[in-house]
Coordinates of N, CA, C and O in Angstrom, one line a residue:
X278 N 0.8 -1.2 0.0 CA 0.0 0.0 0.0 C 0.9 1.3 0.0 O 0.5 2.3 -0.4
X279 N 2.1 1.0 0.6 CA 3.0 2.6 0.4 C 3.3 2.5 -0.9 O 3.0 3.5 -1.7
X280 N 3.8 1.4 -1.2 CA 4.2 1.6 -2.8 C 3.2 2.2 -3.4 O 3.6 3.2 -4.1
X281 N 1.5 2.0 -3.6 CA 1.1 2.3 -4.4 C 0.9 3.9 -3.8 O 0.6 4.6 -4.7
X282 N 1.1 4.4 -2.4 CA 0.4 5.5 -2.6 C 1.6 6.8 -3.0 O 1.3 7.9 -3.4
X283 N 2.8 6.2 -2.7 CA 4.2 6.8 -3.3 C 3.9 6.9 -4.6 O 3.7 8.0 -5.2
X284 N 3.9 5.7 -5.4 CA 3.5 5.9 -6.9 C 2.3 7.2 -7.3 O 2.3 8.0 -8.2
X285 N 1.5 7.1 -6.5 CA 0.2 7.7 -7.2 C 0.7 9.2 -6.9 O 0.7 10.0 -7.9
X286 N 1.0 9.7 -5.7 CA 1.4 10.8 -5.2 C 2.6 11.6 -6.3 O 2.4 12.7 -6.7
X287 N 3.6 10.7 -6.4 CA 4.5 10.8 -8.3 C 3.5 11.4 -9.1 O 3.5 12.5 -9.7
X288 N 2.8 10.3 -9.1 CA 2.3 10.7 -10.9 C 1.4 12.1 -10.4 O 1.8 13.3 -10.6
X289 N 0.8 11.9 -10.0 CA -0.1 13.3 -9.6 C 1.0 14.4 -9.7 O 0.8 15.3 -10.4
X290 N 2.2 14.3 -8.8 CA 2.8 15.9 -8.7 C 3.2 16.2 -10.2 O 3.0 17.3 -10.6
X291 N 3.9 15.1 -11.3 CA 4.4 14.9 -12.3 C 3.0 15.9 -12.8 O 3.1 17.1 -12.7
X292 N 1.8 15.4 -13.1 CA 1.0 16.1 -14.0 C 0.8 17.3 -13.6 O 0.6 18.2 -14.5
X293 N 0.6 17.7 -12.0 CA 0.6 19.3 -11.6 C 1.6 19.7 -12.2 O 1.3 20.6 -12.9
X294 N 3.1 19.5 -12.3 CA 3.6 20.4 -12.7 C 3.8 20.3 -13.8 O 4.4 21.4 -14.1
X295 N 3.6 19.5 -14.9 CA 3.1 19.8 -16.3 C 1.9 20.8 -17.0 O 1.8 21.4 -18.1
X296 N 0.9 20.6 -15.6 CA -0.3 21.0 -16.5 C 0.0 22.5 -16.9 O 0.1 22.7 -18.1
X297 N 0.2 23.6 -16.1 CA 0.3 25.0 -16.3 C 1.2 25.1 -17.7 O 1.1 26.2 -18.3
X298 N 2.0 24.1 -18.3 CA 2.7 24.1 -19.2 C 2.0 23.7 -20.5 O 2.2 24.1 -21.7
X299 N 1.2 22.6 -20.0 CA 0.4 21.8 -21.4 C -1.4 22.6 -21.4 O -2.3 22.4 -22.3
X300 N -1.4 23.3 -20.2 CA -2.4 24.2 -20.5 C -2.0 25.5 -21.3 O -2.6 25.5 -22.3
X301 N -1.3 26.3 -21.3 CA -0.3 26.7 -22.2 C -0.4 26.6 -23.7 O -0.4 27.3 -24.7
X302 N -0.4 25.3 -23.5 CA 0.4 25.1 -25.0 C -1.0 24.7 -25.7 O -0.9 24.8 -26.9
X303 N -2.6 24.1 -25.0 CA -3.6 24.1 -25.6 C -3.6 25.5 -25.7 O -3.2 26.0 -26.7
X304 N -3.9 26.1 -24.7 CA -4.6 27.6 -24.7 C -4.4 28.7 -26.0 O -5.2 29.4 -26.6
X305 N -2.7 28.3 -26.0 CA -2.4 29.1 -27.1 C -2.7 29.1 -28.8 O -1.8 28.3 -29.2
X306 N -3.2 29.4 -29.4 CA -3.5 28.7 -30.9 C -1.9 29.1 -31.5 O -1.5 30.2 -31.2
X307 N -1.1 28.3 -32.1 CA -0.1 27.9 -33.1 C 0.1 29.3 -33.4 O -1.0 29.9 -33.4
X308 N 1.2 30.2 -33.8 CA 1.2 31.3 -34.4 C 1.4 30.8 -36.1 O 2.1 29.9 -36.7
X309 N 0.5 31.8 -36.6 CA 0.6 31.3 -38.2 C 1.8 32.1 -38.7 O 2.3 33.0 -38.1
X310 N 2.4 31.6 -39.8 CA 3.7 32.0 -40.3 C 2.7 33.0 -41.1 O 1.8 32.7 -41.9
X311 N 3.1 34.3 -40.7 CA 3.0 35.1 -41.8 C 4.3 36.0 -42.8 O 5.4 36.1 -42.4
X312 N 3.8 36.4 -44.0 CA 4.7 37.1 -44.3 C 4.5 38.8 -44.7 O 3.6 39.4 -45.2
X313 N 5.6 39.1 -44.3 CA 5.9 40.7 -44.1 C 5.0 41.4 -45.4 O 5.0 40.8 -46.4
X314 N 4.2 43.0 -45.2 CA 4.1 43.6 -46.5 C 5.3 43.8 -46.8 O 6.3 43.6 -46.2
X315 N 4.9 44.3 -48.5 CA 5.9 44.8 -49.0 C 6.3 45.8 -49.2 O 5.6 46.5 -49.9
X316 N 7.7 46.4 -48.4 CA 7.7 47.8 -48.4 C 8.3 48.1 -49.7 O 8.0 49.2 -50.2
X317 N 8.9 47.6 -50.3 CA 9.7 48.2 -51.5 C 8.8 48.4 -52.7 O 8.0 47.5 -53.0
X318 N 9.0 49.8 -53.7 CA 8.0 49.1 -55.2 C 8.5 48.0 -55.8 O 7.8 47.1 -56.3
X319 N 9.9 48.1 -55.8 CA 10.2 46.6 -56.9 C 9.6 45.1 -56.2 O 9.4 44.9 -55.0
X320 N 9.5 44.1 -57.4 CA 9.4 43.0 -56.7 C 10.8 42.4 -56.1 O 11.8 43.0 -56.5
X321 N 10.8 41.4 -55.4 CA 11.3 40.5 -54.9 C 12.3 39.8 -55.9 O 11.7 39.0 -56.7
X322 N 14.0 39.8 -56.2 CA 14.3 39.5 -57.1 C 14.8 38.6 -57.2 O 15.4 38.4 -58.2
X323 N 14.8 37.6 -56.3 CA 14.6 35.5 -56.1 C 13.6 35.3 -55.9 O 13.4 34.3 -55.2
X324 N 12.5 35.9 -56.5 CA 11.2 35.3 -55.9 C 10.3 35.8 -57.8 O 10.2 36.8 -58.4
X325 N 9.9 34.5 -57.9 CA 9.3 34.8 -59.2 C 7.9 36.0 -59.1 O 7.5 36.4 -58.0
X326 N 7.2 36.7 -60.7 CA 6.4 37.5 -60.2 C 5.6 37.2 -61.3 O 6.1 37.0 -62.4
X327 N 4.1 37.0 -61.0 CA 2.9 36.4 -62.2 C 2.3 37.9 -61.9 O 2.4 38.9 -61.1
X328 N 1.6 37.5 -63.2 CA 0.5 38.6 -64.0 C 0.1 39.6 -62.8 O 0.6 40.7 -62.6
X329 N -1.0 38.8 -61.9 CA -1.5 39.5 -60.7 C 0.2 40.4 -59.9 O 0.3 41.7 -59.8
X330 N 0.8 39.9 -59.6 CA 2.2 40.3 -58.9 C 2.1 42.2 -59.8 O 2.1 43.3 -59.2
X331 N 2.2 41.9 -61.2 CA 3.1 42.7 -61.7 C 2.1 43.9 -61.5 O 2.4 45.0 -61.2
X332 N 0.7 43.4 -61.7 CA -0.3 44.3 -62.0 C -0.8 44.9 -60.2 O -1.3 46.1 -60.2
X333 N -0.6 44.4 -59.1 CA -0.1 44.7 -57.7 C 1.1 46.1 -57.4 O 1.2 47.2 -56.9
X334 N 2.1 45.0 -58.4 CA 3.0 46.0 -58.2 C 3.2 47.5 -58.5 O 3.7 48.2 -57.7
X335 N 2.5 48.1 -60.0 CA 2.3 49.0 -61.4 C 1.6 49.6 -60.6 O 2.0 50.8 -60.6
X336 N 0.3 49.3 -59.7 CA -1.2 49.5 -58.8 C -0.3 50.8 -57.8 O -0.6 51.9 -57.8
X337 N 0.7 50.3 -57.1 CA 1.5 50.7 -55.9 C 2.2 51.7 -56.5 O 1.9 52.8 -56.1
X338 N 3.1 51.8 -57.5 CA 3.6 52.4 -58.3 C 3.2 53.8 -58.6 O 3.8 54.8 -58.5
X339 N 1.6 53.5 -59.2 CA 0.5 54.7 -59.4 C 0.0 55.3 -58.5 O -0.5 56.4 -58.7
X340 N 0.1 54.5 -57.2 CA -0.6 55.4 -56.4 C 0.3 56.2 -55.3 O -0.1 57.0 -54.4
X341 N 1.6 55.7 -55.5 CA 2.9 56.5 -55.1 C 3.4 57.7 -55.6 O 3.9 58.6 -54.9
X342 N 3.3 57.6 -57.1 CA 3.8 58.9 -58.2 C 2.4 59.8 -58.2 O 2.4 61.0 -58.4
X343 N 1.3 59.2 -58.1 CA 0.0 60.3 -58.1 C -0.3 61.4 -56.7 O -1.4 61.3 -56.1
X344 N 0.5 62.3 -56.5 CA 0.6 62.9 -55.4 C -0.5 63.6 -55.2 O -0.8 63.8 -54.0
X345 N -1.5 64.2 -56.2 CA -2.9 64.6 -55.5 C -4.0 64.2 -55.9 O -5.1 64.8 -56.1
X346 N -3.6 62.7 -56.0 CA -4.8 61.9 -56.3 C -6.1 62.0 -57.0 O -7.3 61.8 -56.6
X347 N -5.4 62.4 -58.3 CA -6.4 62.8 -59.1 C -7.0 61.7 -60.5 O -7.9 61.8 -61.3
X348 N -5.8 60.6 -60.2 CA -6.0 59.0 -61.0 C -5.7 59.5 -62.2 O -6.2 59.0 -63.2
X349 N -4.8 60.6 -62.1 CA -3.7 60.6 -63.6 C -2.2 61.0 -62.5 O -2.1 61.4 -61.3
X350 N -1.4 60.6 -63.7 CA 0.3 61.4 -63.1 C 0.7 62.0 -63.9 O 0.4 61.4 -64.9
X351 N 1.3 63.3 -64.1 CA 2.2 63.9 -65.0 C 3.2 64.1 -64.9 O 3.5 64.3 -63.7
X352 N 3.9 64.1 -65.5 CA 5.6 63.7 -66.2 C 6.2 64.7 -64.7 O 7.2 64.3 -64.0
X353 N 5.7 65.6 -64.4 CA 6.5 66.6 -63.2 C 6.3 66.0 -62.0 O 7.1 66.2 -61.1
X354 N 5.1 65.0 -61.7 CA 4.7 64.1 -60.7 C 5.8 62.7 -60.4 O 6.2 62.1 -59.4
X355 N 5.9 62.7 -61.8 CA 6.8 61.0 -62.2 C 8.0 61.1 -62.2 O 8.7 60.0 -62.0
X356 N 8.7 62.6 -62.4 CA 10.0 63.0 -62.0 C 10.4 63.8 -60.6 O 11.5 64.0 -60.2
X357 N 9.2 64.1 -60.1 CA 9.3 64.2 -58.4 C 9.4 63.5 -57.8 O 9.9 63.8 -56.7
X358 N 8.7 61.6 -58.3 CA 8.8 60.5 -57.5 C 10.3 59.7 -57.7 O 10.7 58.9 -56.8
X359 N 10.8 60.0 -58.8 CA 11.5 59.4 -59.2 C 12.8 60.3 -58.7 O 13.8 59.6 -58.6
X360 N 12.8 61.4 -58.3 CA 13.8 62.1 -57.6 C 14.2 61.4 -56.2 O 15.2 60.9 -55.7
X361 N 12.9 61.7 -55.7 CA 13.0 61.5 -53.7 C 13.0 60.0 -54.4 O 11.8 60.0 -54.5
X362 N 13.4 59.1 -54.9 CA 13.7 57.4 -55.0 C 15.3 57.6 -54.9 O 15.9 57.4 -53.8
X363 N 15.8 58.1 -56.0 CA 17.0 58.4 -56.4 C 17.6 58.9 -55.1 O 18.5 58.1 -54.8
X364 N 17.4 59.9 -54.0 CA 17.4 60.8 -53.0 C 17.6 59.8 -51.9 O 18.3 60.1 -50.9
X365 N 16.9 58.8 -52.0 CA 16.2 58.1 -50.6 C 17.6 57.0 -51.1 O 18.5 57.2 -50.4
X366 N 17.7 56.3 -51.8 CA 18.9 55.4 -52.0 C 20.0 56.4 -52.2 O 21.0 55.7 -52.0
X367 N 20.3 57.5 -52.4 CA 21.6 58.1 -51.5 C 22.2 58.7 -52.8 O 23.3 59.3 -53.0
X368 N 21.3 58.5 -53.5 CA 21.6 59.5 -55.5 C 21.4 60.7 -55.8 O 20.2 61.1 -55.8
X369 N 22.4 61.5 -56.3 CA 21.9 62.6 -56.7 C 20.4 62.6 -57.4 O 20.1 61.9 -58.3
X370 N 19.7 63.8 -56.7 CA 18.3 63.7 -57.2 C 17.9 64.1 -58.3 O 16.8 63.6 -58.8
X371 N 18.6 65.0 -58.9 CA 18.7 65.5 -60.0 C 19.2 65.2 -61.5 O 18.9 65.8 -62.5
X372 N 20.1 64.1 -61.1 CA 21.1 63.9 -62.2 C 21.2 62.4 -61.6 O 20.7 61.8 -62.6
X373 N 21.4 61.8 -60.9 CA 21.8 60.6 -60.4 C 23.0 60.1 -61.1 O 23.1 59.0 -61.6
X374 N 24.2 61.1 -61.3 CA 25.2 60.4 -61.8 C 25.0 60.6 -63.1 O 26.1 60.3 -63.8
X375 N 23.9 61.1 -63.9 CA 24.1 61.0 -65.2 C 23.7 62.7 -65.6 O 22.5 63.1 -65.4
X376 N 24.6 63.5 -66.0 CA 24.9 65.1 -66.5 C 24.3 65.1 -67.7 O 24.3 66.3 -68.1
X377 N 23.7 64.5 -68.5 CA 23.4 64.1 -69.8 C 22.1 64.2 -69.7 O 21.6 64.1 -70.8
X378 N 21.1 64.3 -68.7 CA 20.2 64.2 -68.0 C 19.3 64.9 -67.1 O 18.2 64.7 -66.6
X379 N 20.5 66.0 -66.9 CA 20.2 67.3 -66.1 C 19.7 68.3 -66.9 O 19.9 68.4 -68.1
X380 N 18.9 69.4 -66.1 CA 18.3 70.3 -66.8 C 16.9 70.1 -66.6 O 16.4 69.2 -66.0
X381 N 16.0 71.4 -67.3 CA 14.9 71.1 -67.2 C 14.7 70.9 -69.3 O 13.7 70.9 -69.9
X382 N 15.4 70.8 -69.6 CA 15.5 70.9 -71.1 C 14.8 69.3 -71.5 O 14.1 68.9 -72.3
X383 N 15.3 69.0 -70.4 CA 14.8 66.7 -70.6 C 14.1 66.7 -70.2 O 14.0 65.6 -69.6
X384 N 13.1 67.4 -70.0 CA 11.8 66.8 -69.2 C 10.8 66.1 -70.4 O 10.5 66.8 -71.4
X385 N 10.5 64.9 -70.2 CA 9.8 64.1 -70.8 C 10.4 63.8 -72.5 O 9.6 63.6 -73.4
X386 N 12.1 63.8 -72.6 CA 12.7 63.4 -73.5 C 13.0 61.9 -73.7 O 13.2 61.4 -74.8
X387 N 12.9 61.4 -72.3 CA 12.9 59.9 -72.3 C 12.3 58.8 -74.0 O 11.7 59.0 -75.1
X388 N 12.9 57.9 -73.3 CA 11.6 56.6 -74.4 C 10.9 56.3 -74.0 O 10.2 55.7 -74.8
X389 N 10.3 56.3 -72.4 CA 9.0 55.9 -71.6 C 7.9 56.6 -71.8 O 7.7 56.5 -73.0
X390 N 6.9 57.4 -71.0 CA 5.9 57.6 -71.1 C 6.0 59.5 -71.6 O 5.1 60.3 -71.3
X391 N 7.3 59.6 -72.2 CA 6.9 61.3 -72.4 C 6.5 62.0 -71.3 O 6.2 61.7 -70.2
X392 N 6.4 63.3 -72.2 CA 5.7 64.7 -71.4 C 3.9 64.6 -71.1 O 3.2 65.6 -71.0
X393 N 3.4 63.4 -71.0 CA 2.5 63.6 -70.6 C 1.6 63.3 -69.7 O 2.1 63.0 -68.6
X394 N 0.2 63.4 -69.9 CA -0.6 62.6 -68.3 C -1.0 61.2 -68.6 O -1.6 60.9 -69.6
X395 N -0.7 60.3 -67.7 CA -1.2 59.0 -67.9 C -2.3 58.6 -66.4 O -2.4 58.9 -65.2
X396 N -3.1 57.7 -67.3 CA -3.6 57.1 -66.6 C -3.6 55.9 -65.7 O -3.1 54.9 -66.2
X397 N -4.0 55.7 -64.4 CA -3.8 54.5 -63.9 C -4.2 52.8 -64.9 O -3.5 51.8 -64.9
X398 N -5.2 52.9 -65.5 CA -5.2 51.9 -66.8 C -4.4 51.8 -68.0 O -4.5 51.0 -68.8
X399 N -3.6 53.1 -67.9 CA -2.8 53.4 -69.3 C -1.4 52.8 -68.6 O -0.6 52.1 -69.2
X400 N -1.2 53.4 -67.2 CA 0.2 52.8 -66.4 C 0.0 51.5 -66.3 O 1.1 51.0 -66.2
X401 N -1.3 50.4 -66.1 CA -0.6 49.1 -65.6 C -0.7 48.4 -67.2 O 0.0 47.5 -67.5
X402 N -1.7 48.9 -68.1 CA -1.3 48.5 -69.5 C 0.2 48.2 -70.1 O 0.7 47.5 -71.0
X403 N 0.6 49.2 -69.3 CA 2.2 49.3 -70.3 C 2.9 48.3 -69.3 O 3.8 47.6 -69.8
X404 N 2.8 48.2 -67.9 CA 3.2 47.6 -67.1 C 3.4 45.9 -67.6 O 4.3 45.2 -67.5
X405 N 1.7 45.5 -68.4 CA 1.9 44.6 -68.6 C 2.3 44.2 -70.0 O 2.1 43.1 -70.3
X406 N 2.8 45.3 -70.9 CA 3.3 44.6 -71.9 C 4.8 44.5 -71.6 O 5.6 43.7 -72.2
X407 N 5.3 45.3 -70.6 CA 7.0 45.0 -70.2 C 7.0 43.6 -69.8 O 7.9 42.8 -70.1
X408 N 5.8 43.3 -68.8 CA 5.6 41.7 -68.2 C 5.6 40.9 -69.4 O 6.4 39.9 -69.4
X409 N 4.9 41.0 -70.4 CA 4.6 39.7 -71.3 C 6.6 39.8 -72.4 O 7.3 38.9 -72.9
X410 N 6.8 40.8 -72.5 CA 8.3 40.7 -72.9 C 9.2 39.9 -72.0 O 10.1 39.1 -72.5
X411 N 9.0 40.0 -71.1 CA 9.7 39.6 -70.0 C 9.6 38.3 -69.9 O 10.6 37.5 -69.9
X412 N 8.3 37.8 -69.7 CA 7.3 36.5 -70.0 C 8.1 35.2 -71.1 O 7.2 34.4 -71.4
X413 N 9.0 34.8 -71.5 CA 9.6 34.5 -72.6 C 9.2 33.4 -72.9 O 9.2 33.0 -74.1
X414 N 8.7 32.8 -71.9 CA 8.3 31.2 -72.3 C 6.7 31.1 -72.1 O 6.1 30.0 -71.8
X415 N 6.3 31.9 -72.3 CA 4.7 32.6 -72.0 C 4.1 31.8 -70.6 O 3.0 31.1 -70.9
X416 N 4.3 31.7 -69.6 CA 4.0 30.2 -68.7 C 2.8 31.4 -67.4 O 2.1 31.1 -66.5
X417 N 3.2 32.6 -67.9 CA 2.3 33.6 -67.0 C 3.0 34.0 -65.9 O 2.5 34.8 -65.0
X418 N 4.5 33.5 -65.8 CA 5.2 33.9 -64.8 C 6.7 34.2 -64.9 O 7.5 33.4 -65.4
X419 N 6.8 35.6 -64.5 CA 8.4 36.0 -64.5 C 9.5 34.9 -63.7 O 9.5 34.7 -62.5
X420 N 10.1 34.7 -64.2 CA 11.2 34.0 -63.3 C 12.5 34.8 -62.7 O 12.5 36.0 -62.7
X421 N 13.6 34.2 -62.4 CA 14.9 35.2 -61.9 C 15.5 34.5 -63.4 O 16.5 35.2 -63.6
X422 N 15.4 33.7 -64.3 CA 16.5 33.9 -65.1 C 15.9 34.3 -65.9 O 16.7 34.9 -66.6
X423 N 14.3 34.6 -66.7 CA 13.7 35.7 -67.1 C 14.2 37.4 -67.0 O 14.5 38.1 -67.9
X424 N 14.1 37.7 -65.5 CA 14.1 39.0 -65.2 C 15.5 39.7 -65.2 O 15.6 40.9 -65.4
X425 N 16.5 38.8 -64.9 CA 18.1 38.6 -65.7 C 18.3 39.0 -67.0 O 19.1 39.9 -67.2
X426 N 17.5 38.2 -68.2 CA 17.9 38.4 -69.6 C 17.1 39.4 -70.1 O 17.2 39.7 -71.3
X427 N 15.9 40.1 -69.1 CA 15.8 41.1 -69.7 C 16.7 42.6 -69.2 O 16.9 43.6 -69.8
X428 N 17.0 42.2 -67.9 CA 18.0 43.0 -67.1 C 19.4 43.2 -68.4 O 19.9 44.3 -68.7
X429 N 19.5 42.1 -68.7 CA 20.8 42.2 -69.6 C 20.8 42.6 -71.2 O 21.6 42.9 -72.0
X430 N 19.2 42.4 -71.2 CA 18.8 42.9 -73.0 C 18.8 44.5 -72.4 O 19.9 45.0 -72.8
X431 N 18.2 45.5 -71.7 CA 18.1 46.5 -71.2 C 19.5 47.4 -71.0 O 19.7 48.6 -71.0
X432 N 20.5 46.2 -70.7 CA 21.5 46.9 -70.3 C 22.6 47.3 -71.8 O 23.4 48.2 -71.7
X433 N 22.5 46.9 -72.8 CA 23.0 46.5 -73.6 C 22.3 47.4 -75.1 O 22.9 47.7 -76.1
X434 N 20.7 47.6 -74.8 CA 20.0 48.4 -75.8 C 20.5 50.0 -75.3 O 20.6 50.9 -76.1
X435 N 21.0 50.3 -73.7 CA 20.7 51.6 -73.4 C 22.5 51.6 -73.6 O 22.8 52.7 -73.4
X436 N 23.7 50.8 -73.9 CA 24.7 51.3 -73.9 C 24.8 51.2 -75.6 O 25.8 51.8 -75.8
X437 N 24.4 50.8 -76.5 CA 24.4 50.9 -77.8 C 25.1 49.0 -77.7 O 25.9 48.8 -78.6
X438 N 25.1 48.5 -77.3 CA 25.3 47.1 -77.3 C 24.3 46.3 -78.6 O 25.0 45.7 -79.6
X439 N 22.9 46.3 -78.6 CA 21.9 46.1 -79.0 C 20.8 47.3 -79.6 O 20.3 48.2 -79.0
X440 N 20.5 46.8 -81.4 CA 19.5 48.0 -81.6 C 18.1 47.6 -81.6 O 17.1 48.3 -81.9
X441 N 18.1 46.1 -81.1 CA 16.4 45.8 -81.2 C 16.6 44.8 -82.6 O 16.0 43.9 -83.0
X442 N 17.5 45.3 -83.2 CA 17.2 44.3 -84.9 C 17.3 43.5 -84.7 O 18.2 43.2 -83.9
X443 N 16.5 42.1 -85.4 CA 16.6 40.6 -85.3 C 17.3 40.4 -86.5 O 17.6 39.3 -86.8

């Protein structure tokens, strides 16, 4: 009879001092893995980016360069956003390194969207014909060795490397 009541008195203290721990560990529901917003505009560049992604992204884009939210940007809007970018990564805001580019003489000399007003449907349109270039194997999804060879077609058309001729 000692044995058993030594035994019983064991197990009992064993589960008191478990329970506050295994009550705990019911009580608590599992934390779900979440993942972080995204603070940056670009995407994620080991991380592939589909249709929806790009058209998210272009969304964020417009509604960052549209400073008084009037659901167009103009070119003075798109080079004010594009300054404080330049500015905020630690680049001259005005020139970023390139003198060729300075002035107010370049305003909307570029090959992108010109001197004018665009629309939020006109900005993710164009958004998604850069995606479907990009797109090479048409599968609906950017890859990292996709976003590479256009990285590298880009780098190569803007140094006179490449004129576009096939």
């Amino acid at each position: 009879m000692n044995k058993s009541l030594l035994l019983a008195l064991s197990l009992g203290g064993t589960l008191l001092a478990g329970a506050p721990a295994l009550a705990a560990a019911q009580a608590a529901p599992a934390a779900a893995p979440t993942t972080p917003a995204p603070t940056t505009l670009a995407p994620d560049p080991a991380r592939s980016q589909t249709r929806a992604d790009a058209i998210a992204a272009a969304d964020r884009r417009f509604a960052a360069m549209d400073a008084n939210h009037d659901g167009t940007v103009t070119a003075e809007e798109r080079h004010a956003w594009r300054d404080a970018r330049r500015a905020a990564r630690g680049g001259d805001a005005a020139t970023a390194g390139r003198p060729d580019r300075a002035g107010p003489d370049r305003a909307g000399k570029g090959r992108g969207m010109k001197a004018r007003e665009i629309t939020q449907a006109e900005f993710r349109e164009r958004a998604l014909r850069m995606f479907d270039r990009m797109d090479t194997n048409h599968d609906g999804v950017v890859d990292a060795r996709e976003r590479e060879a256009a990285r590298l077609l880009m780098r190569a058309r803007m140094t006179g490397g490449d004129d576009g001729a096939n």
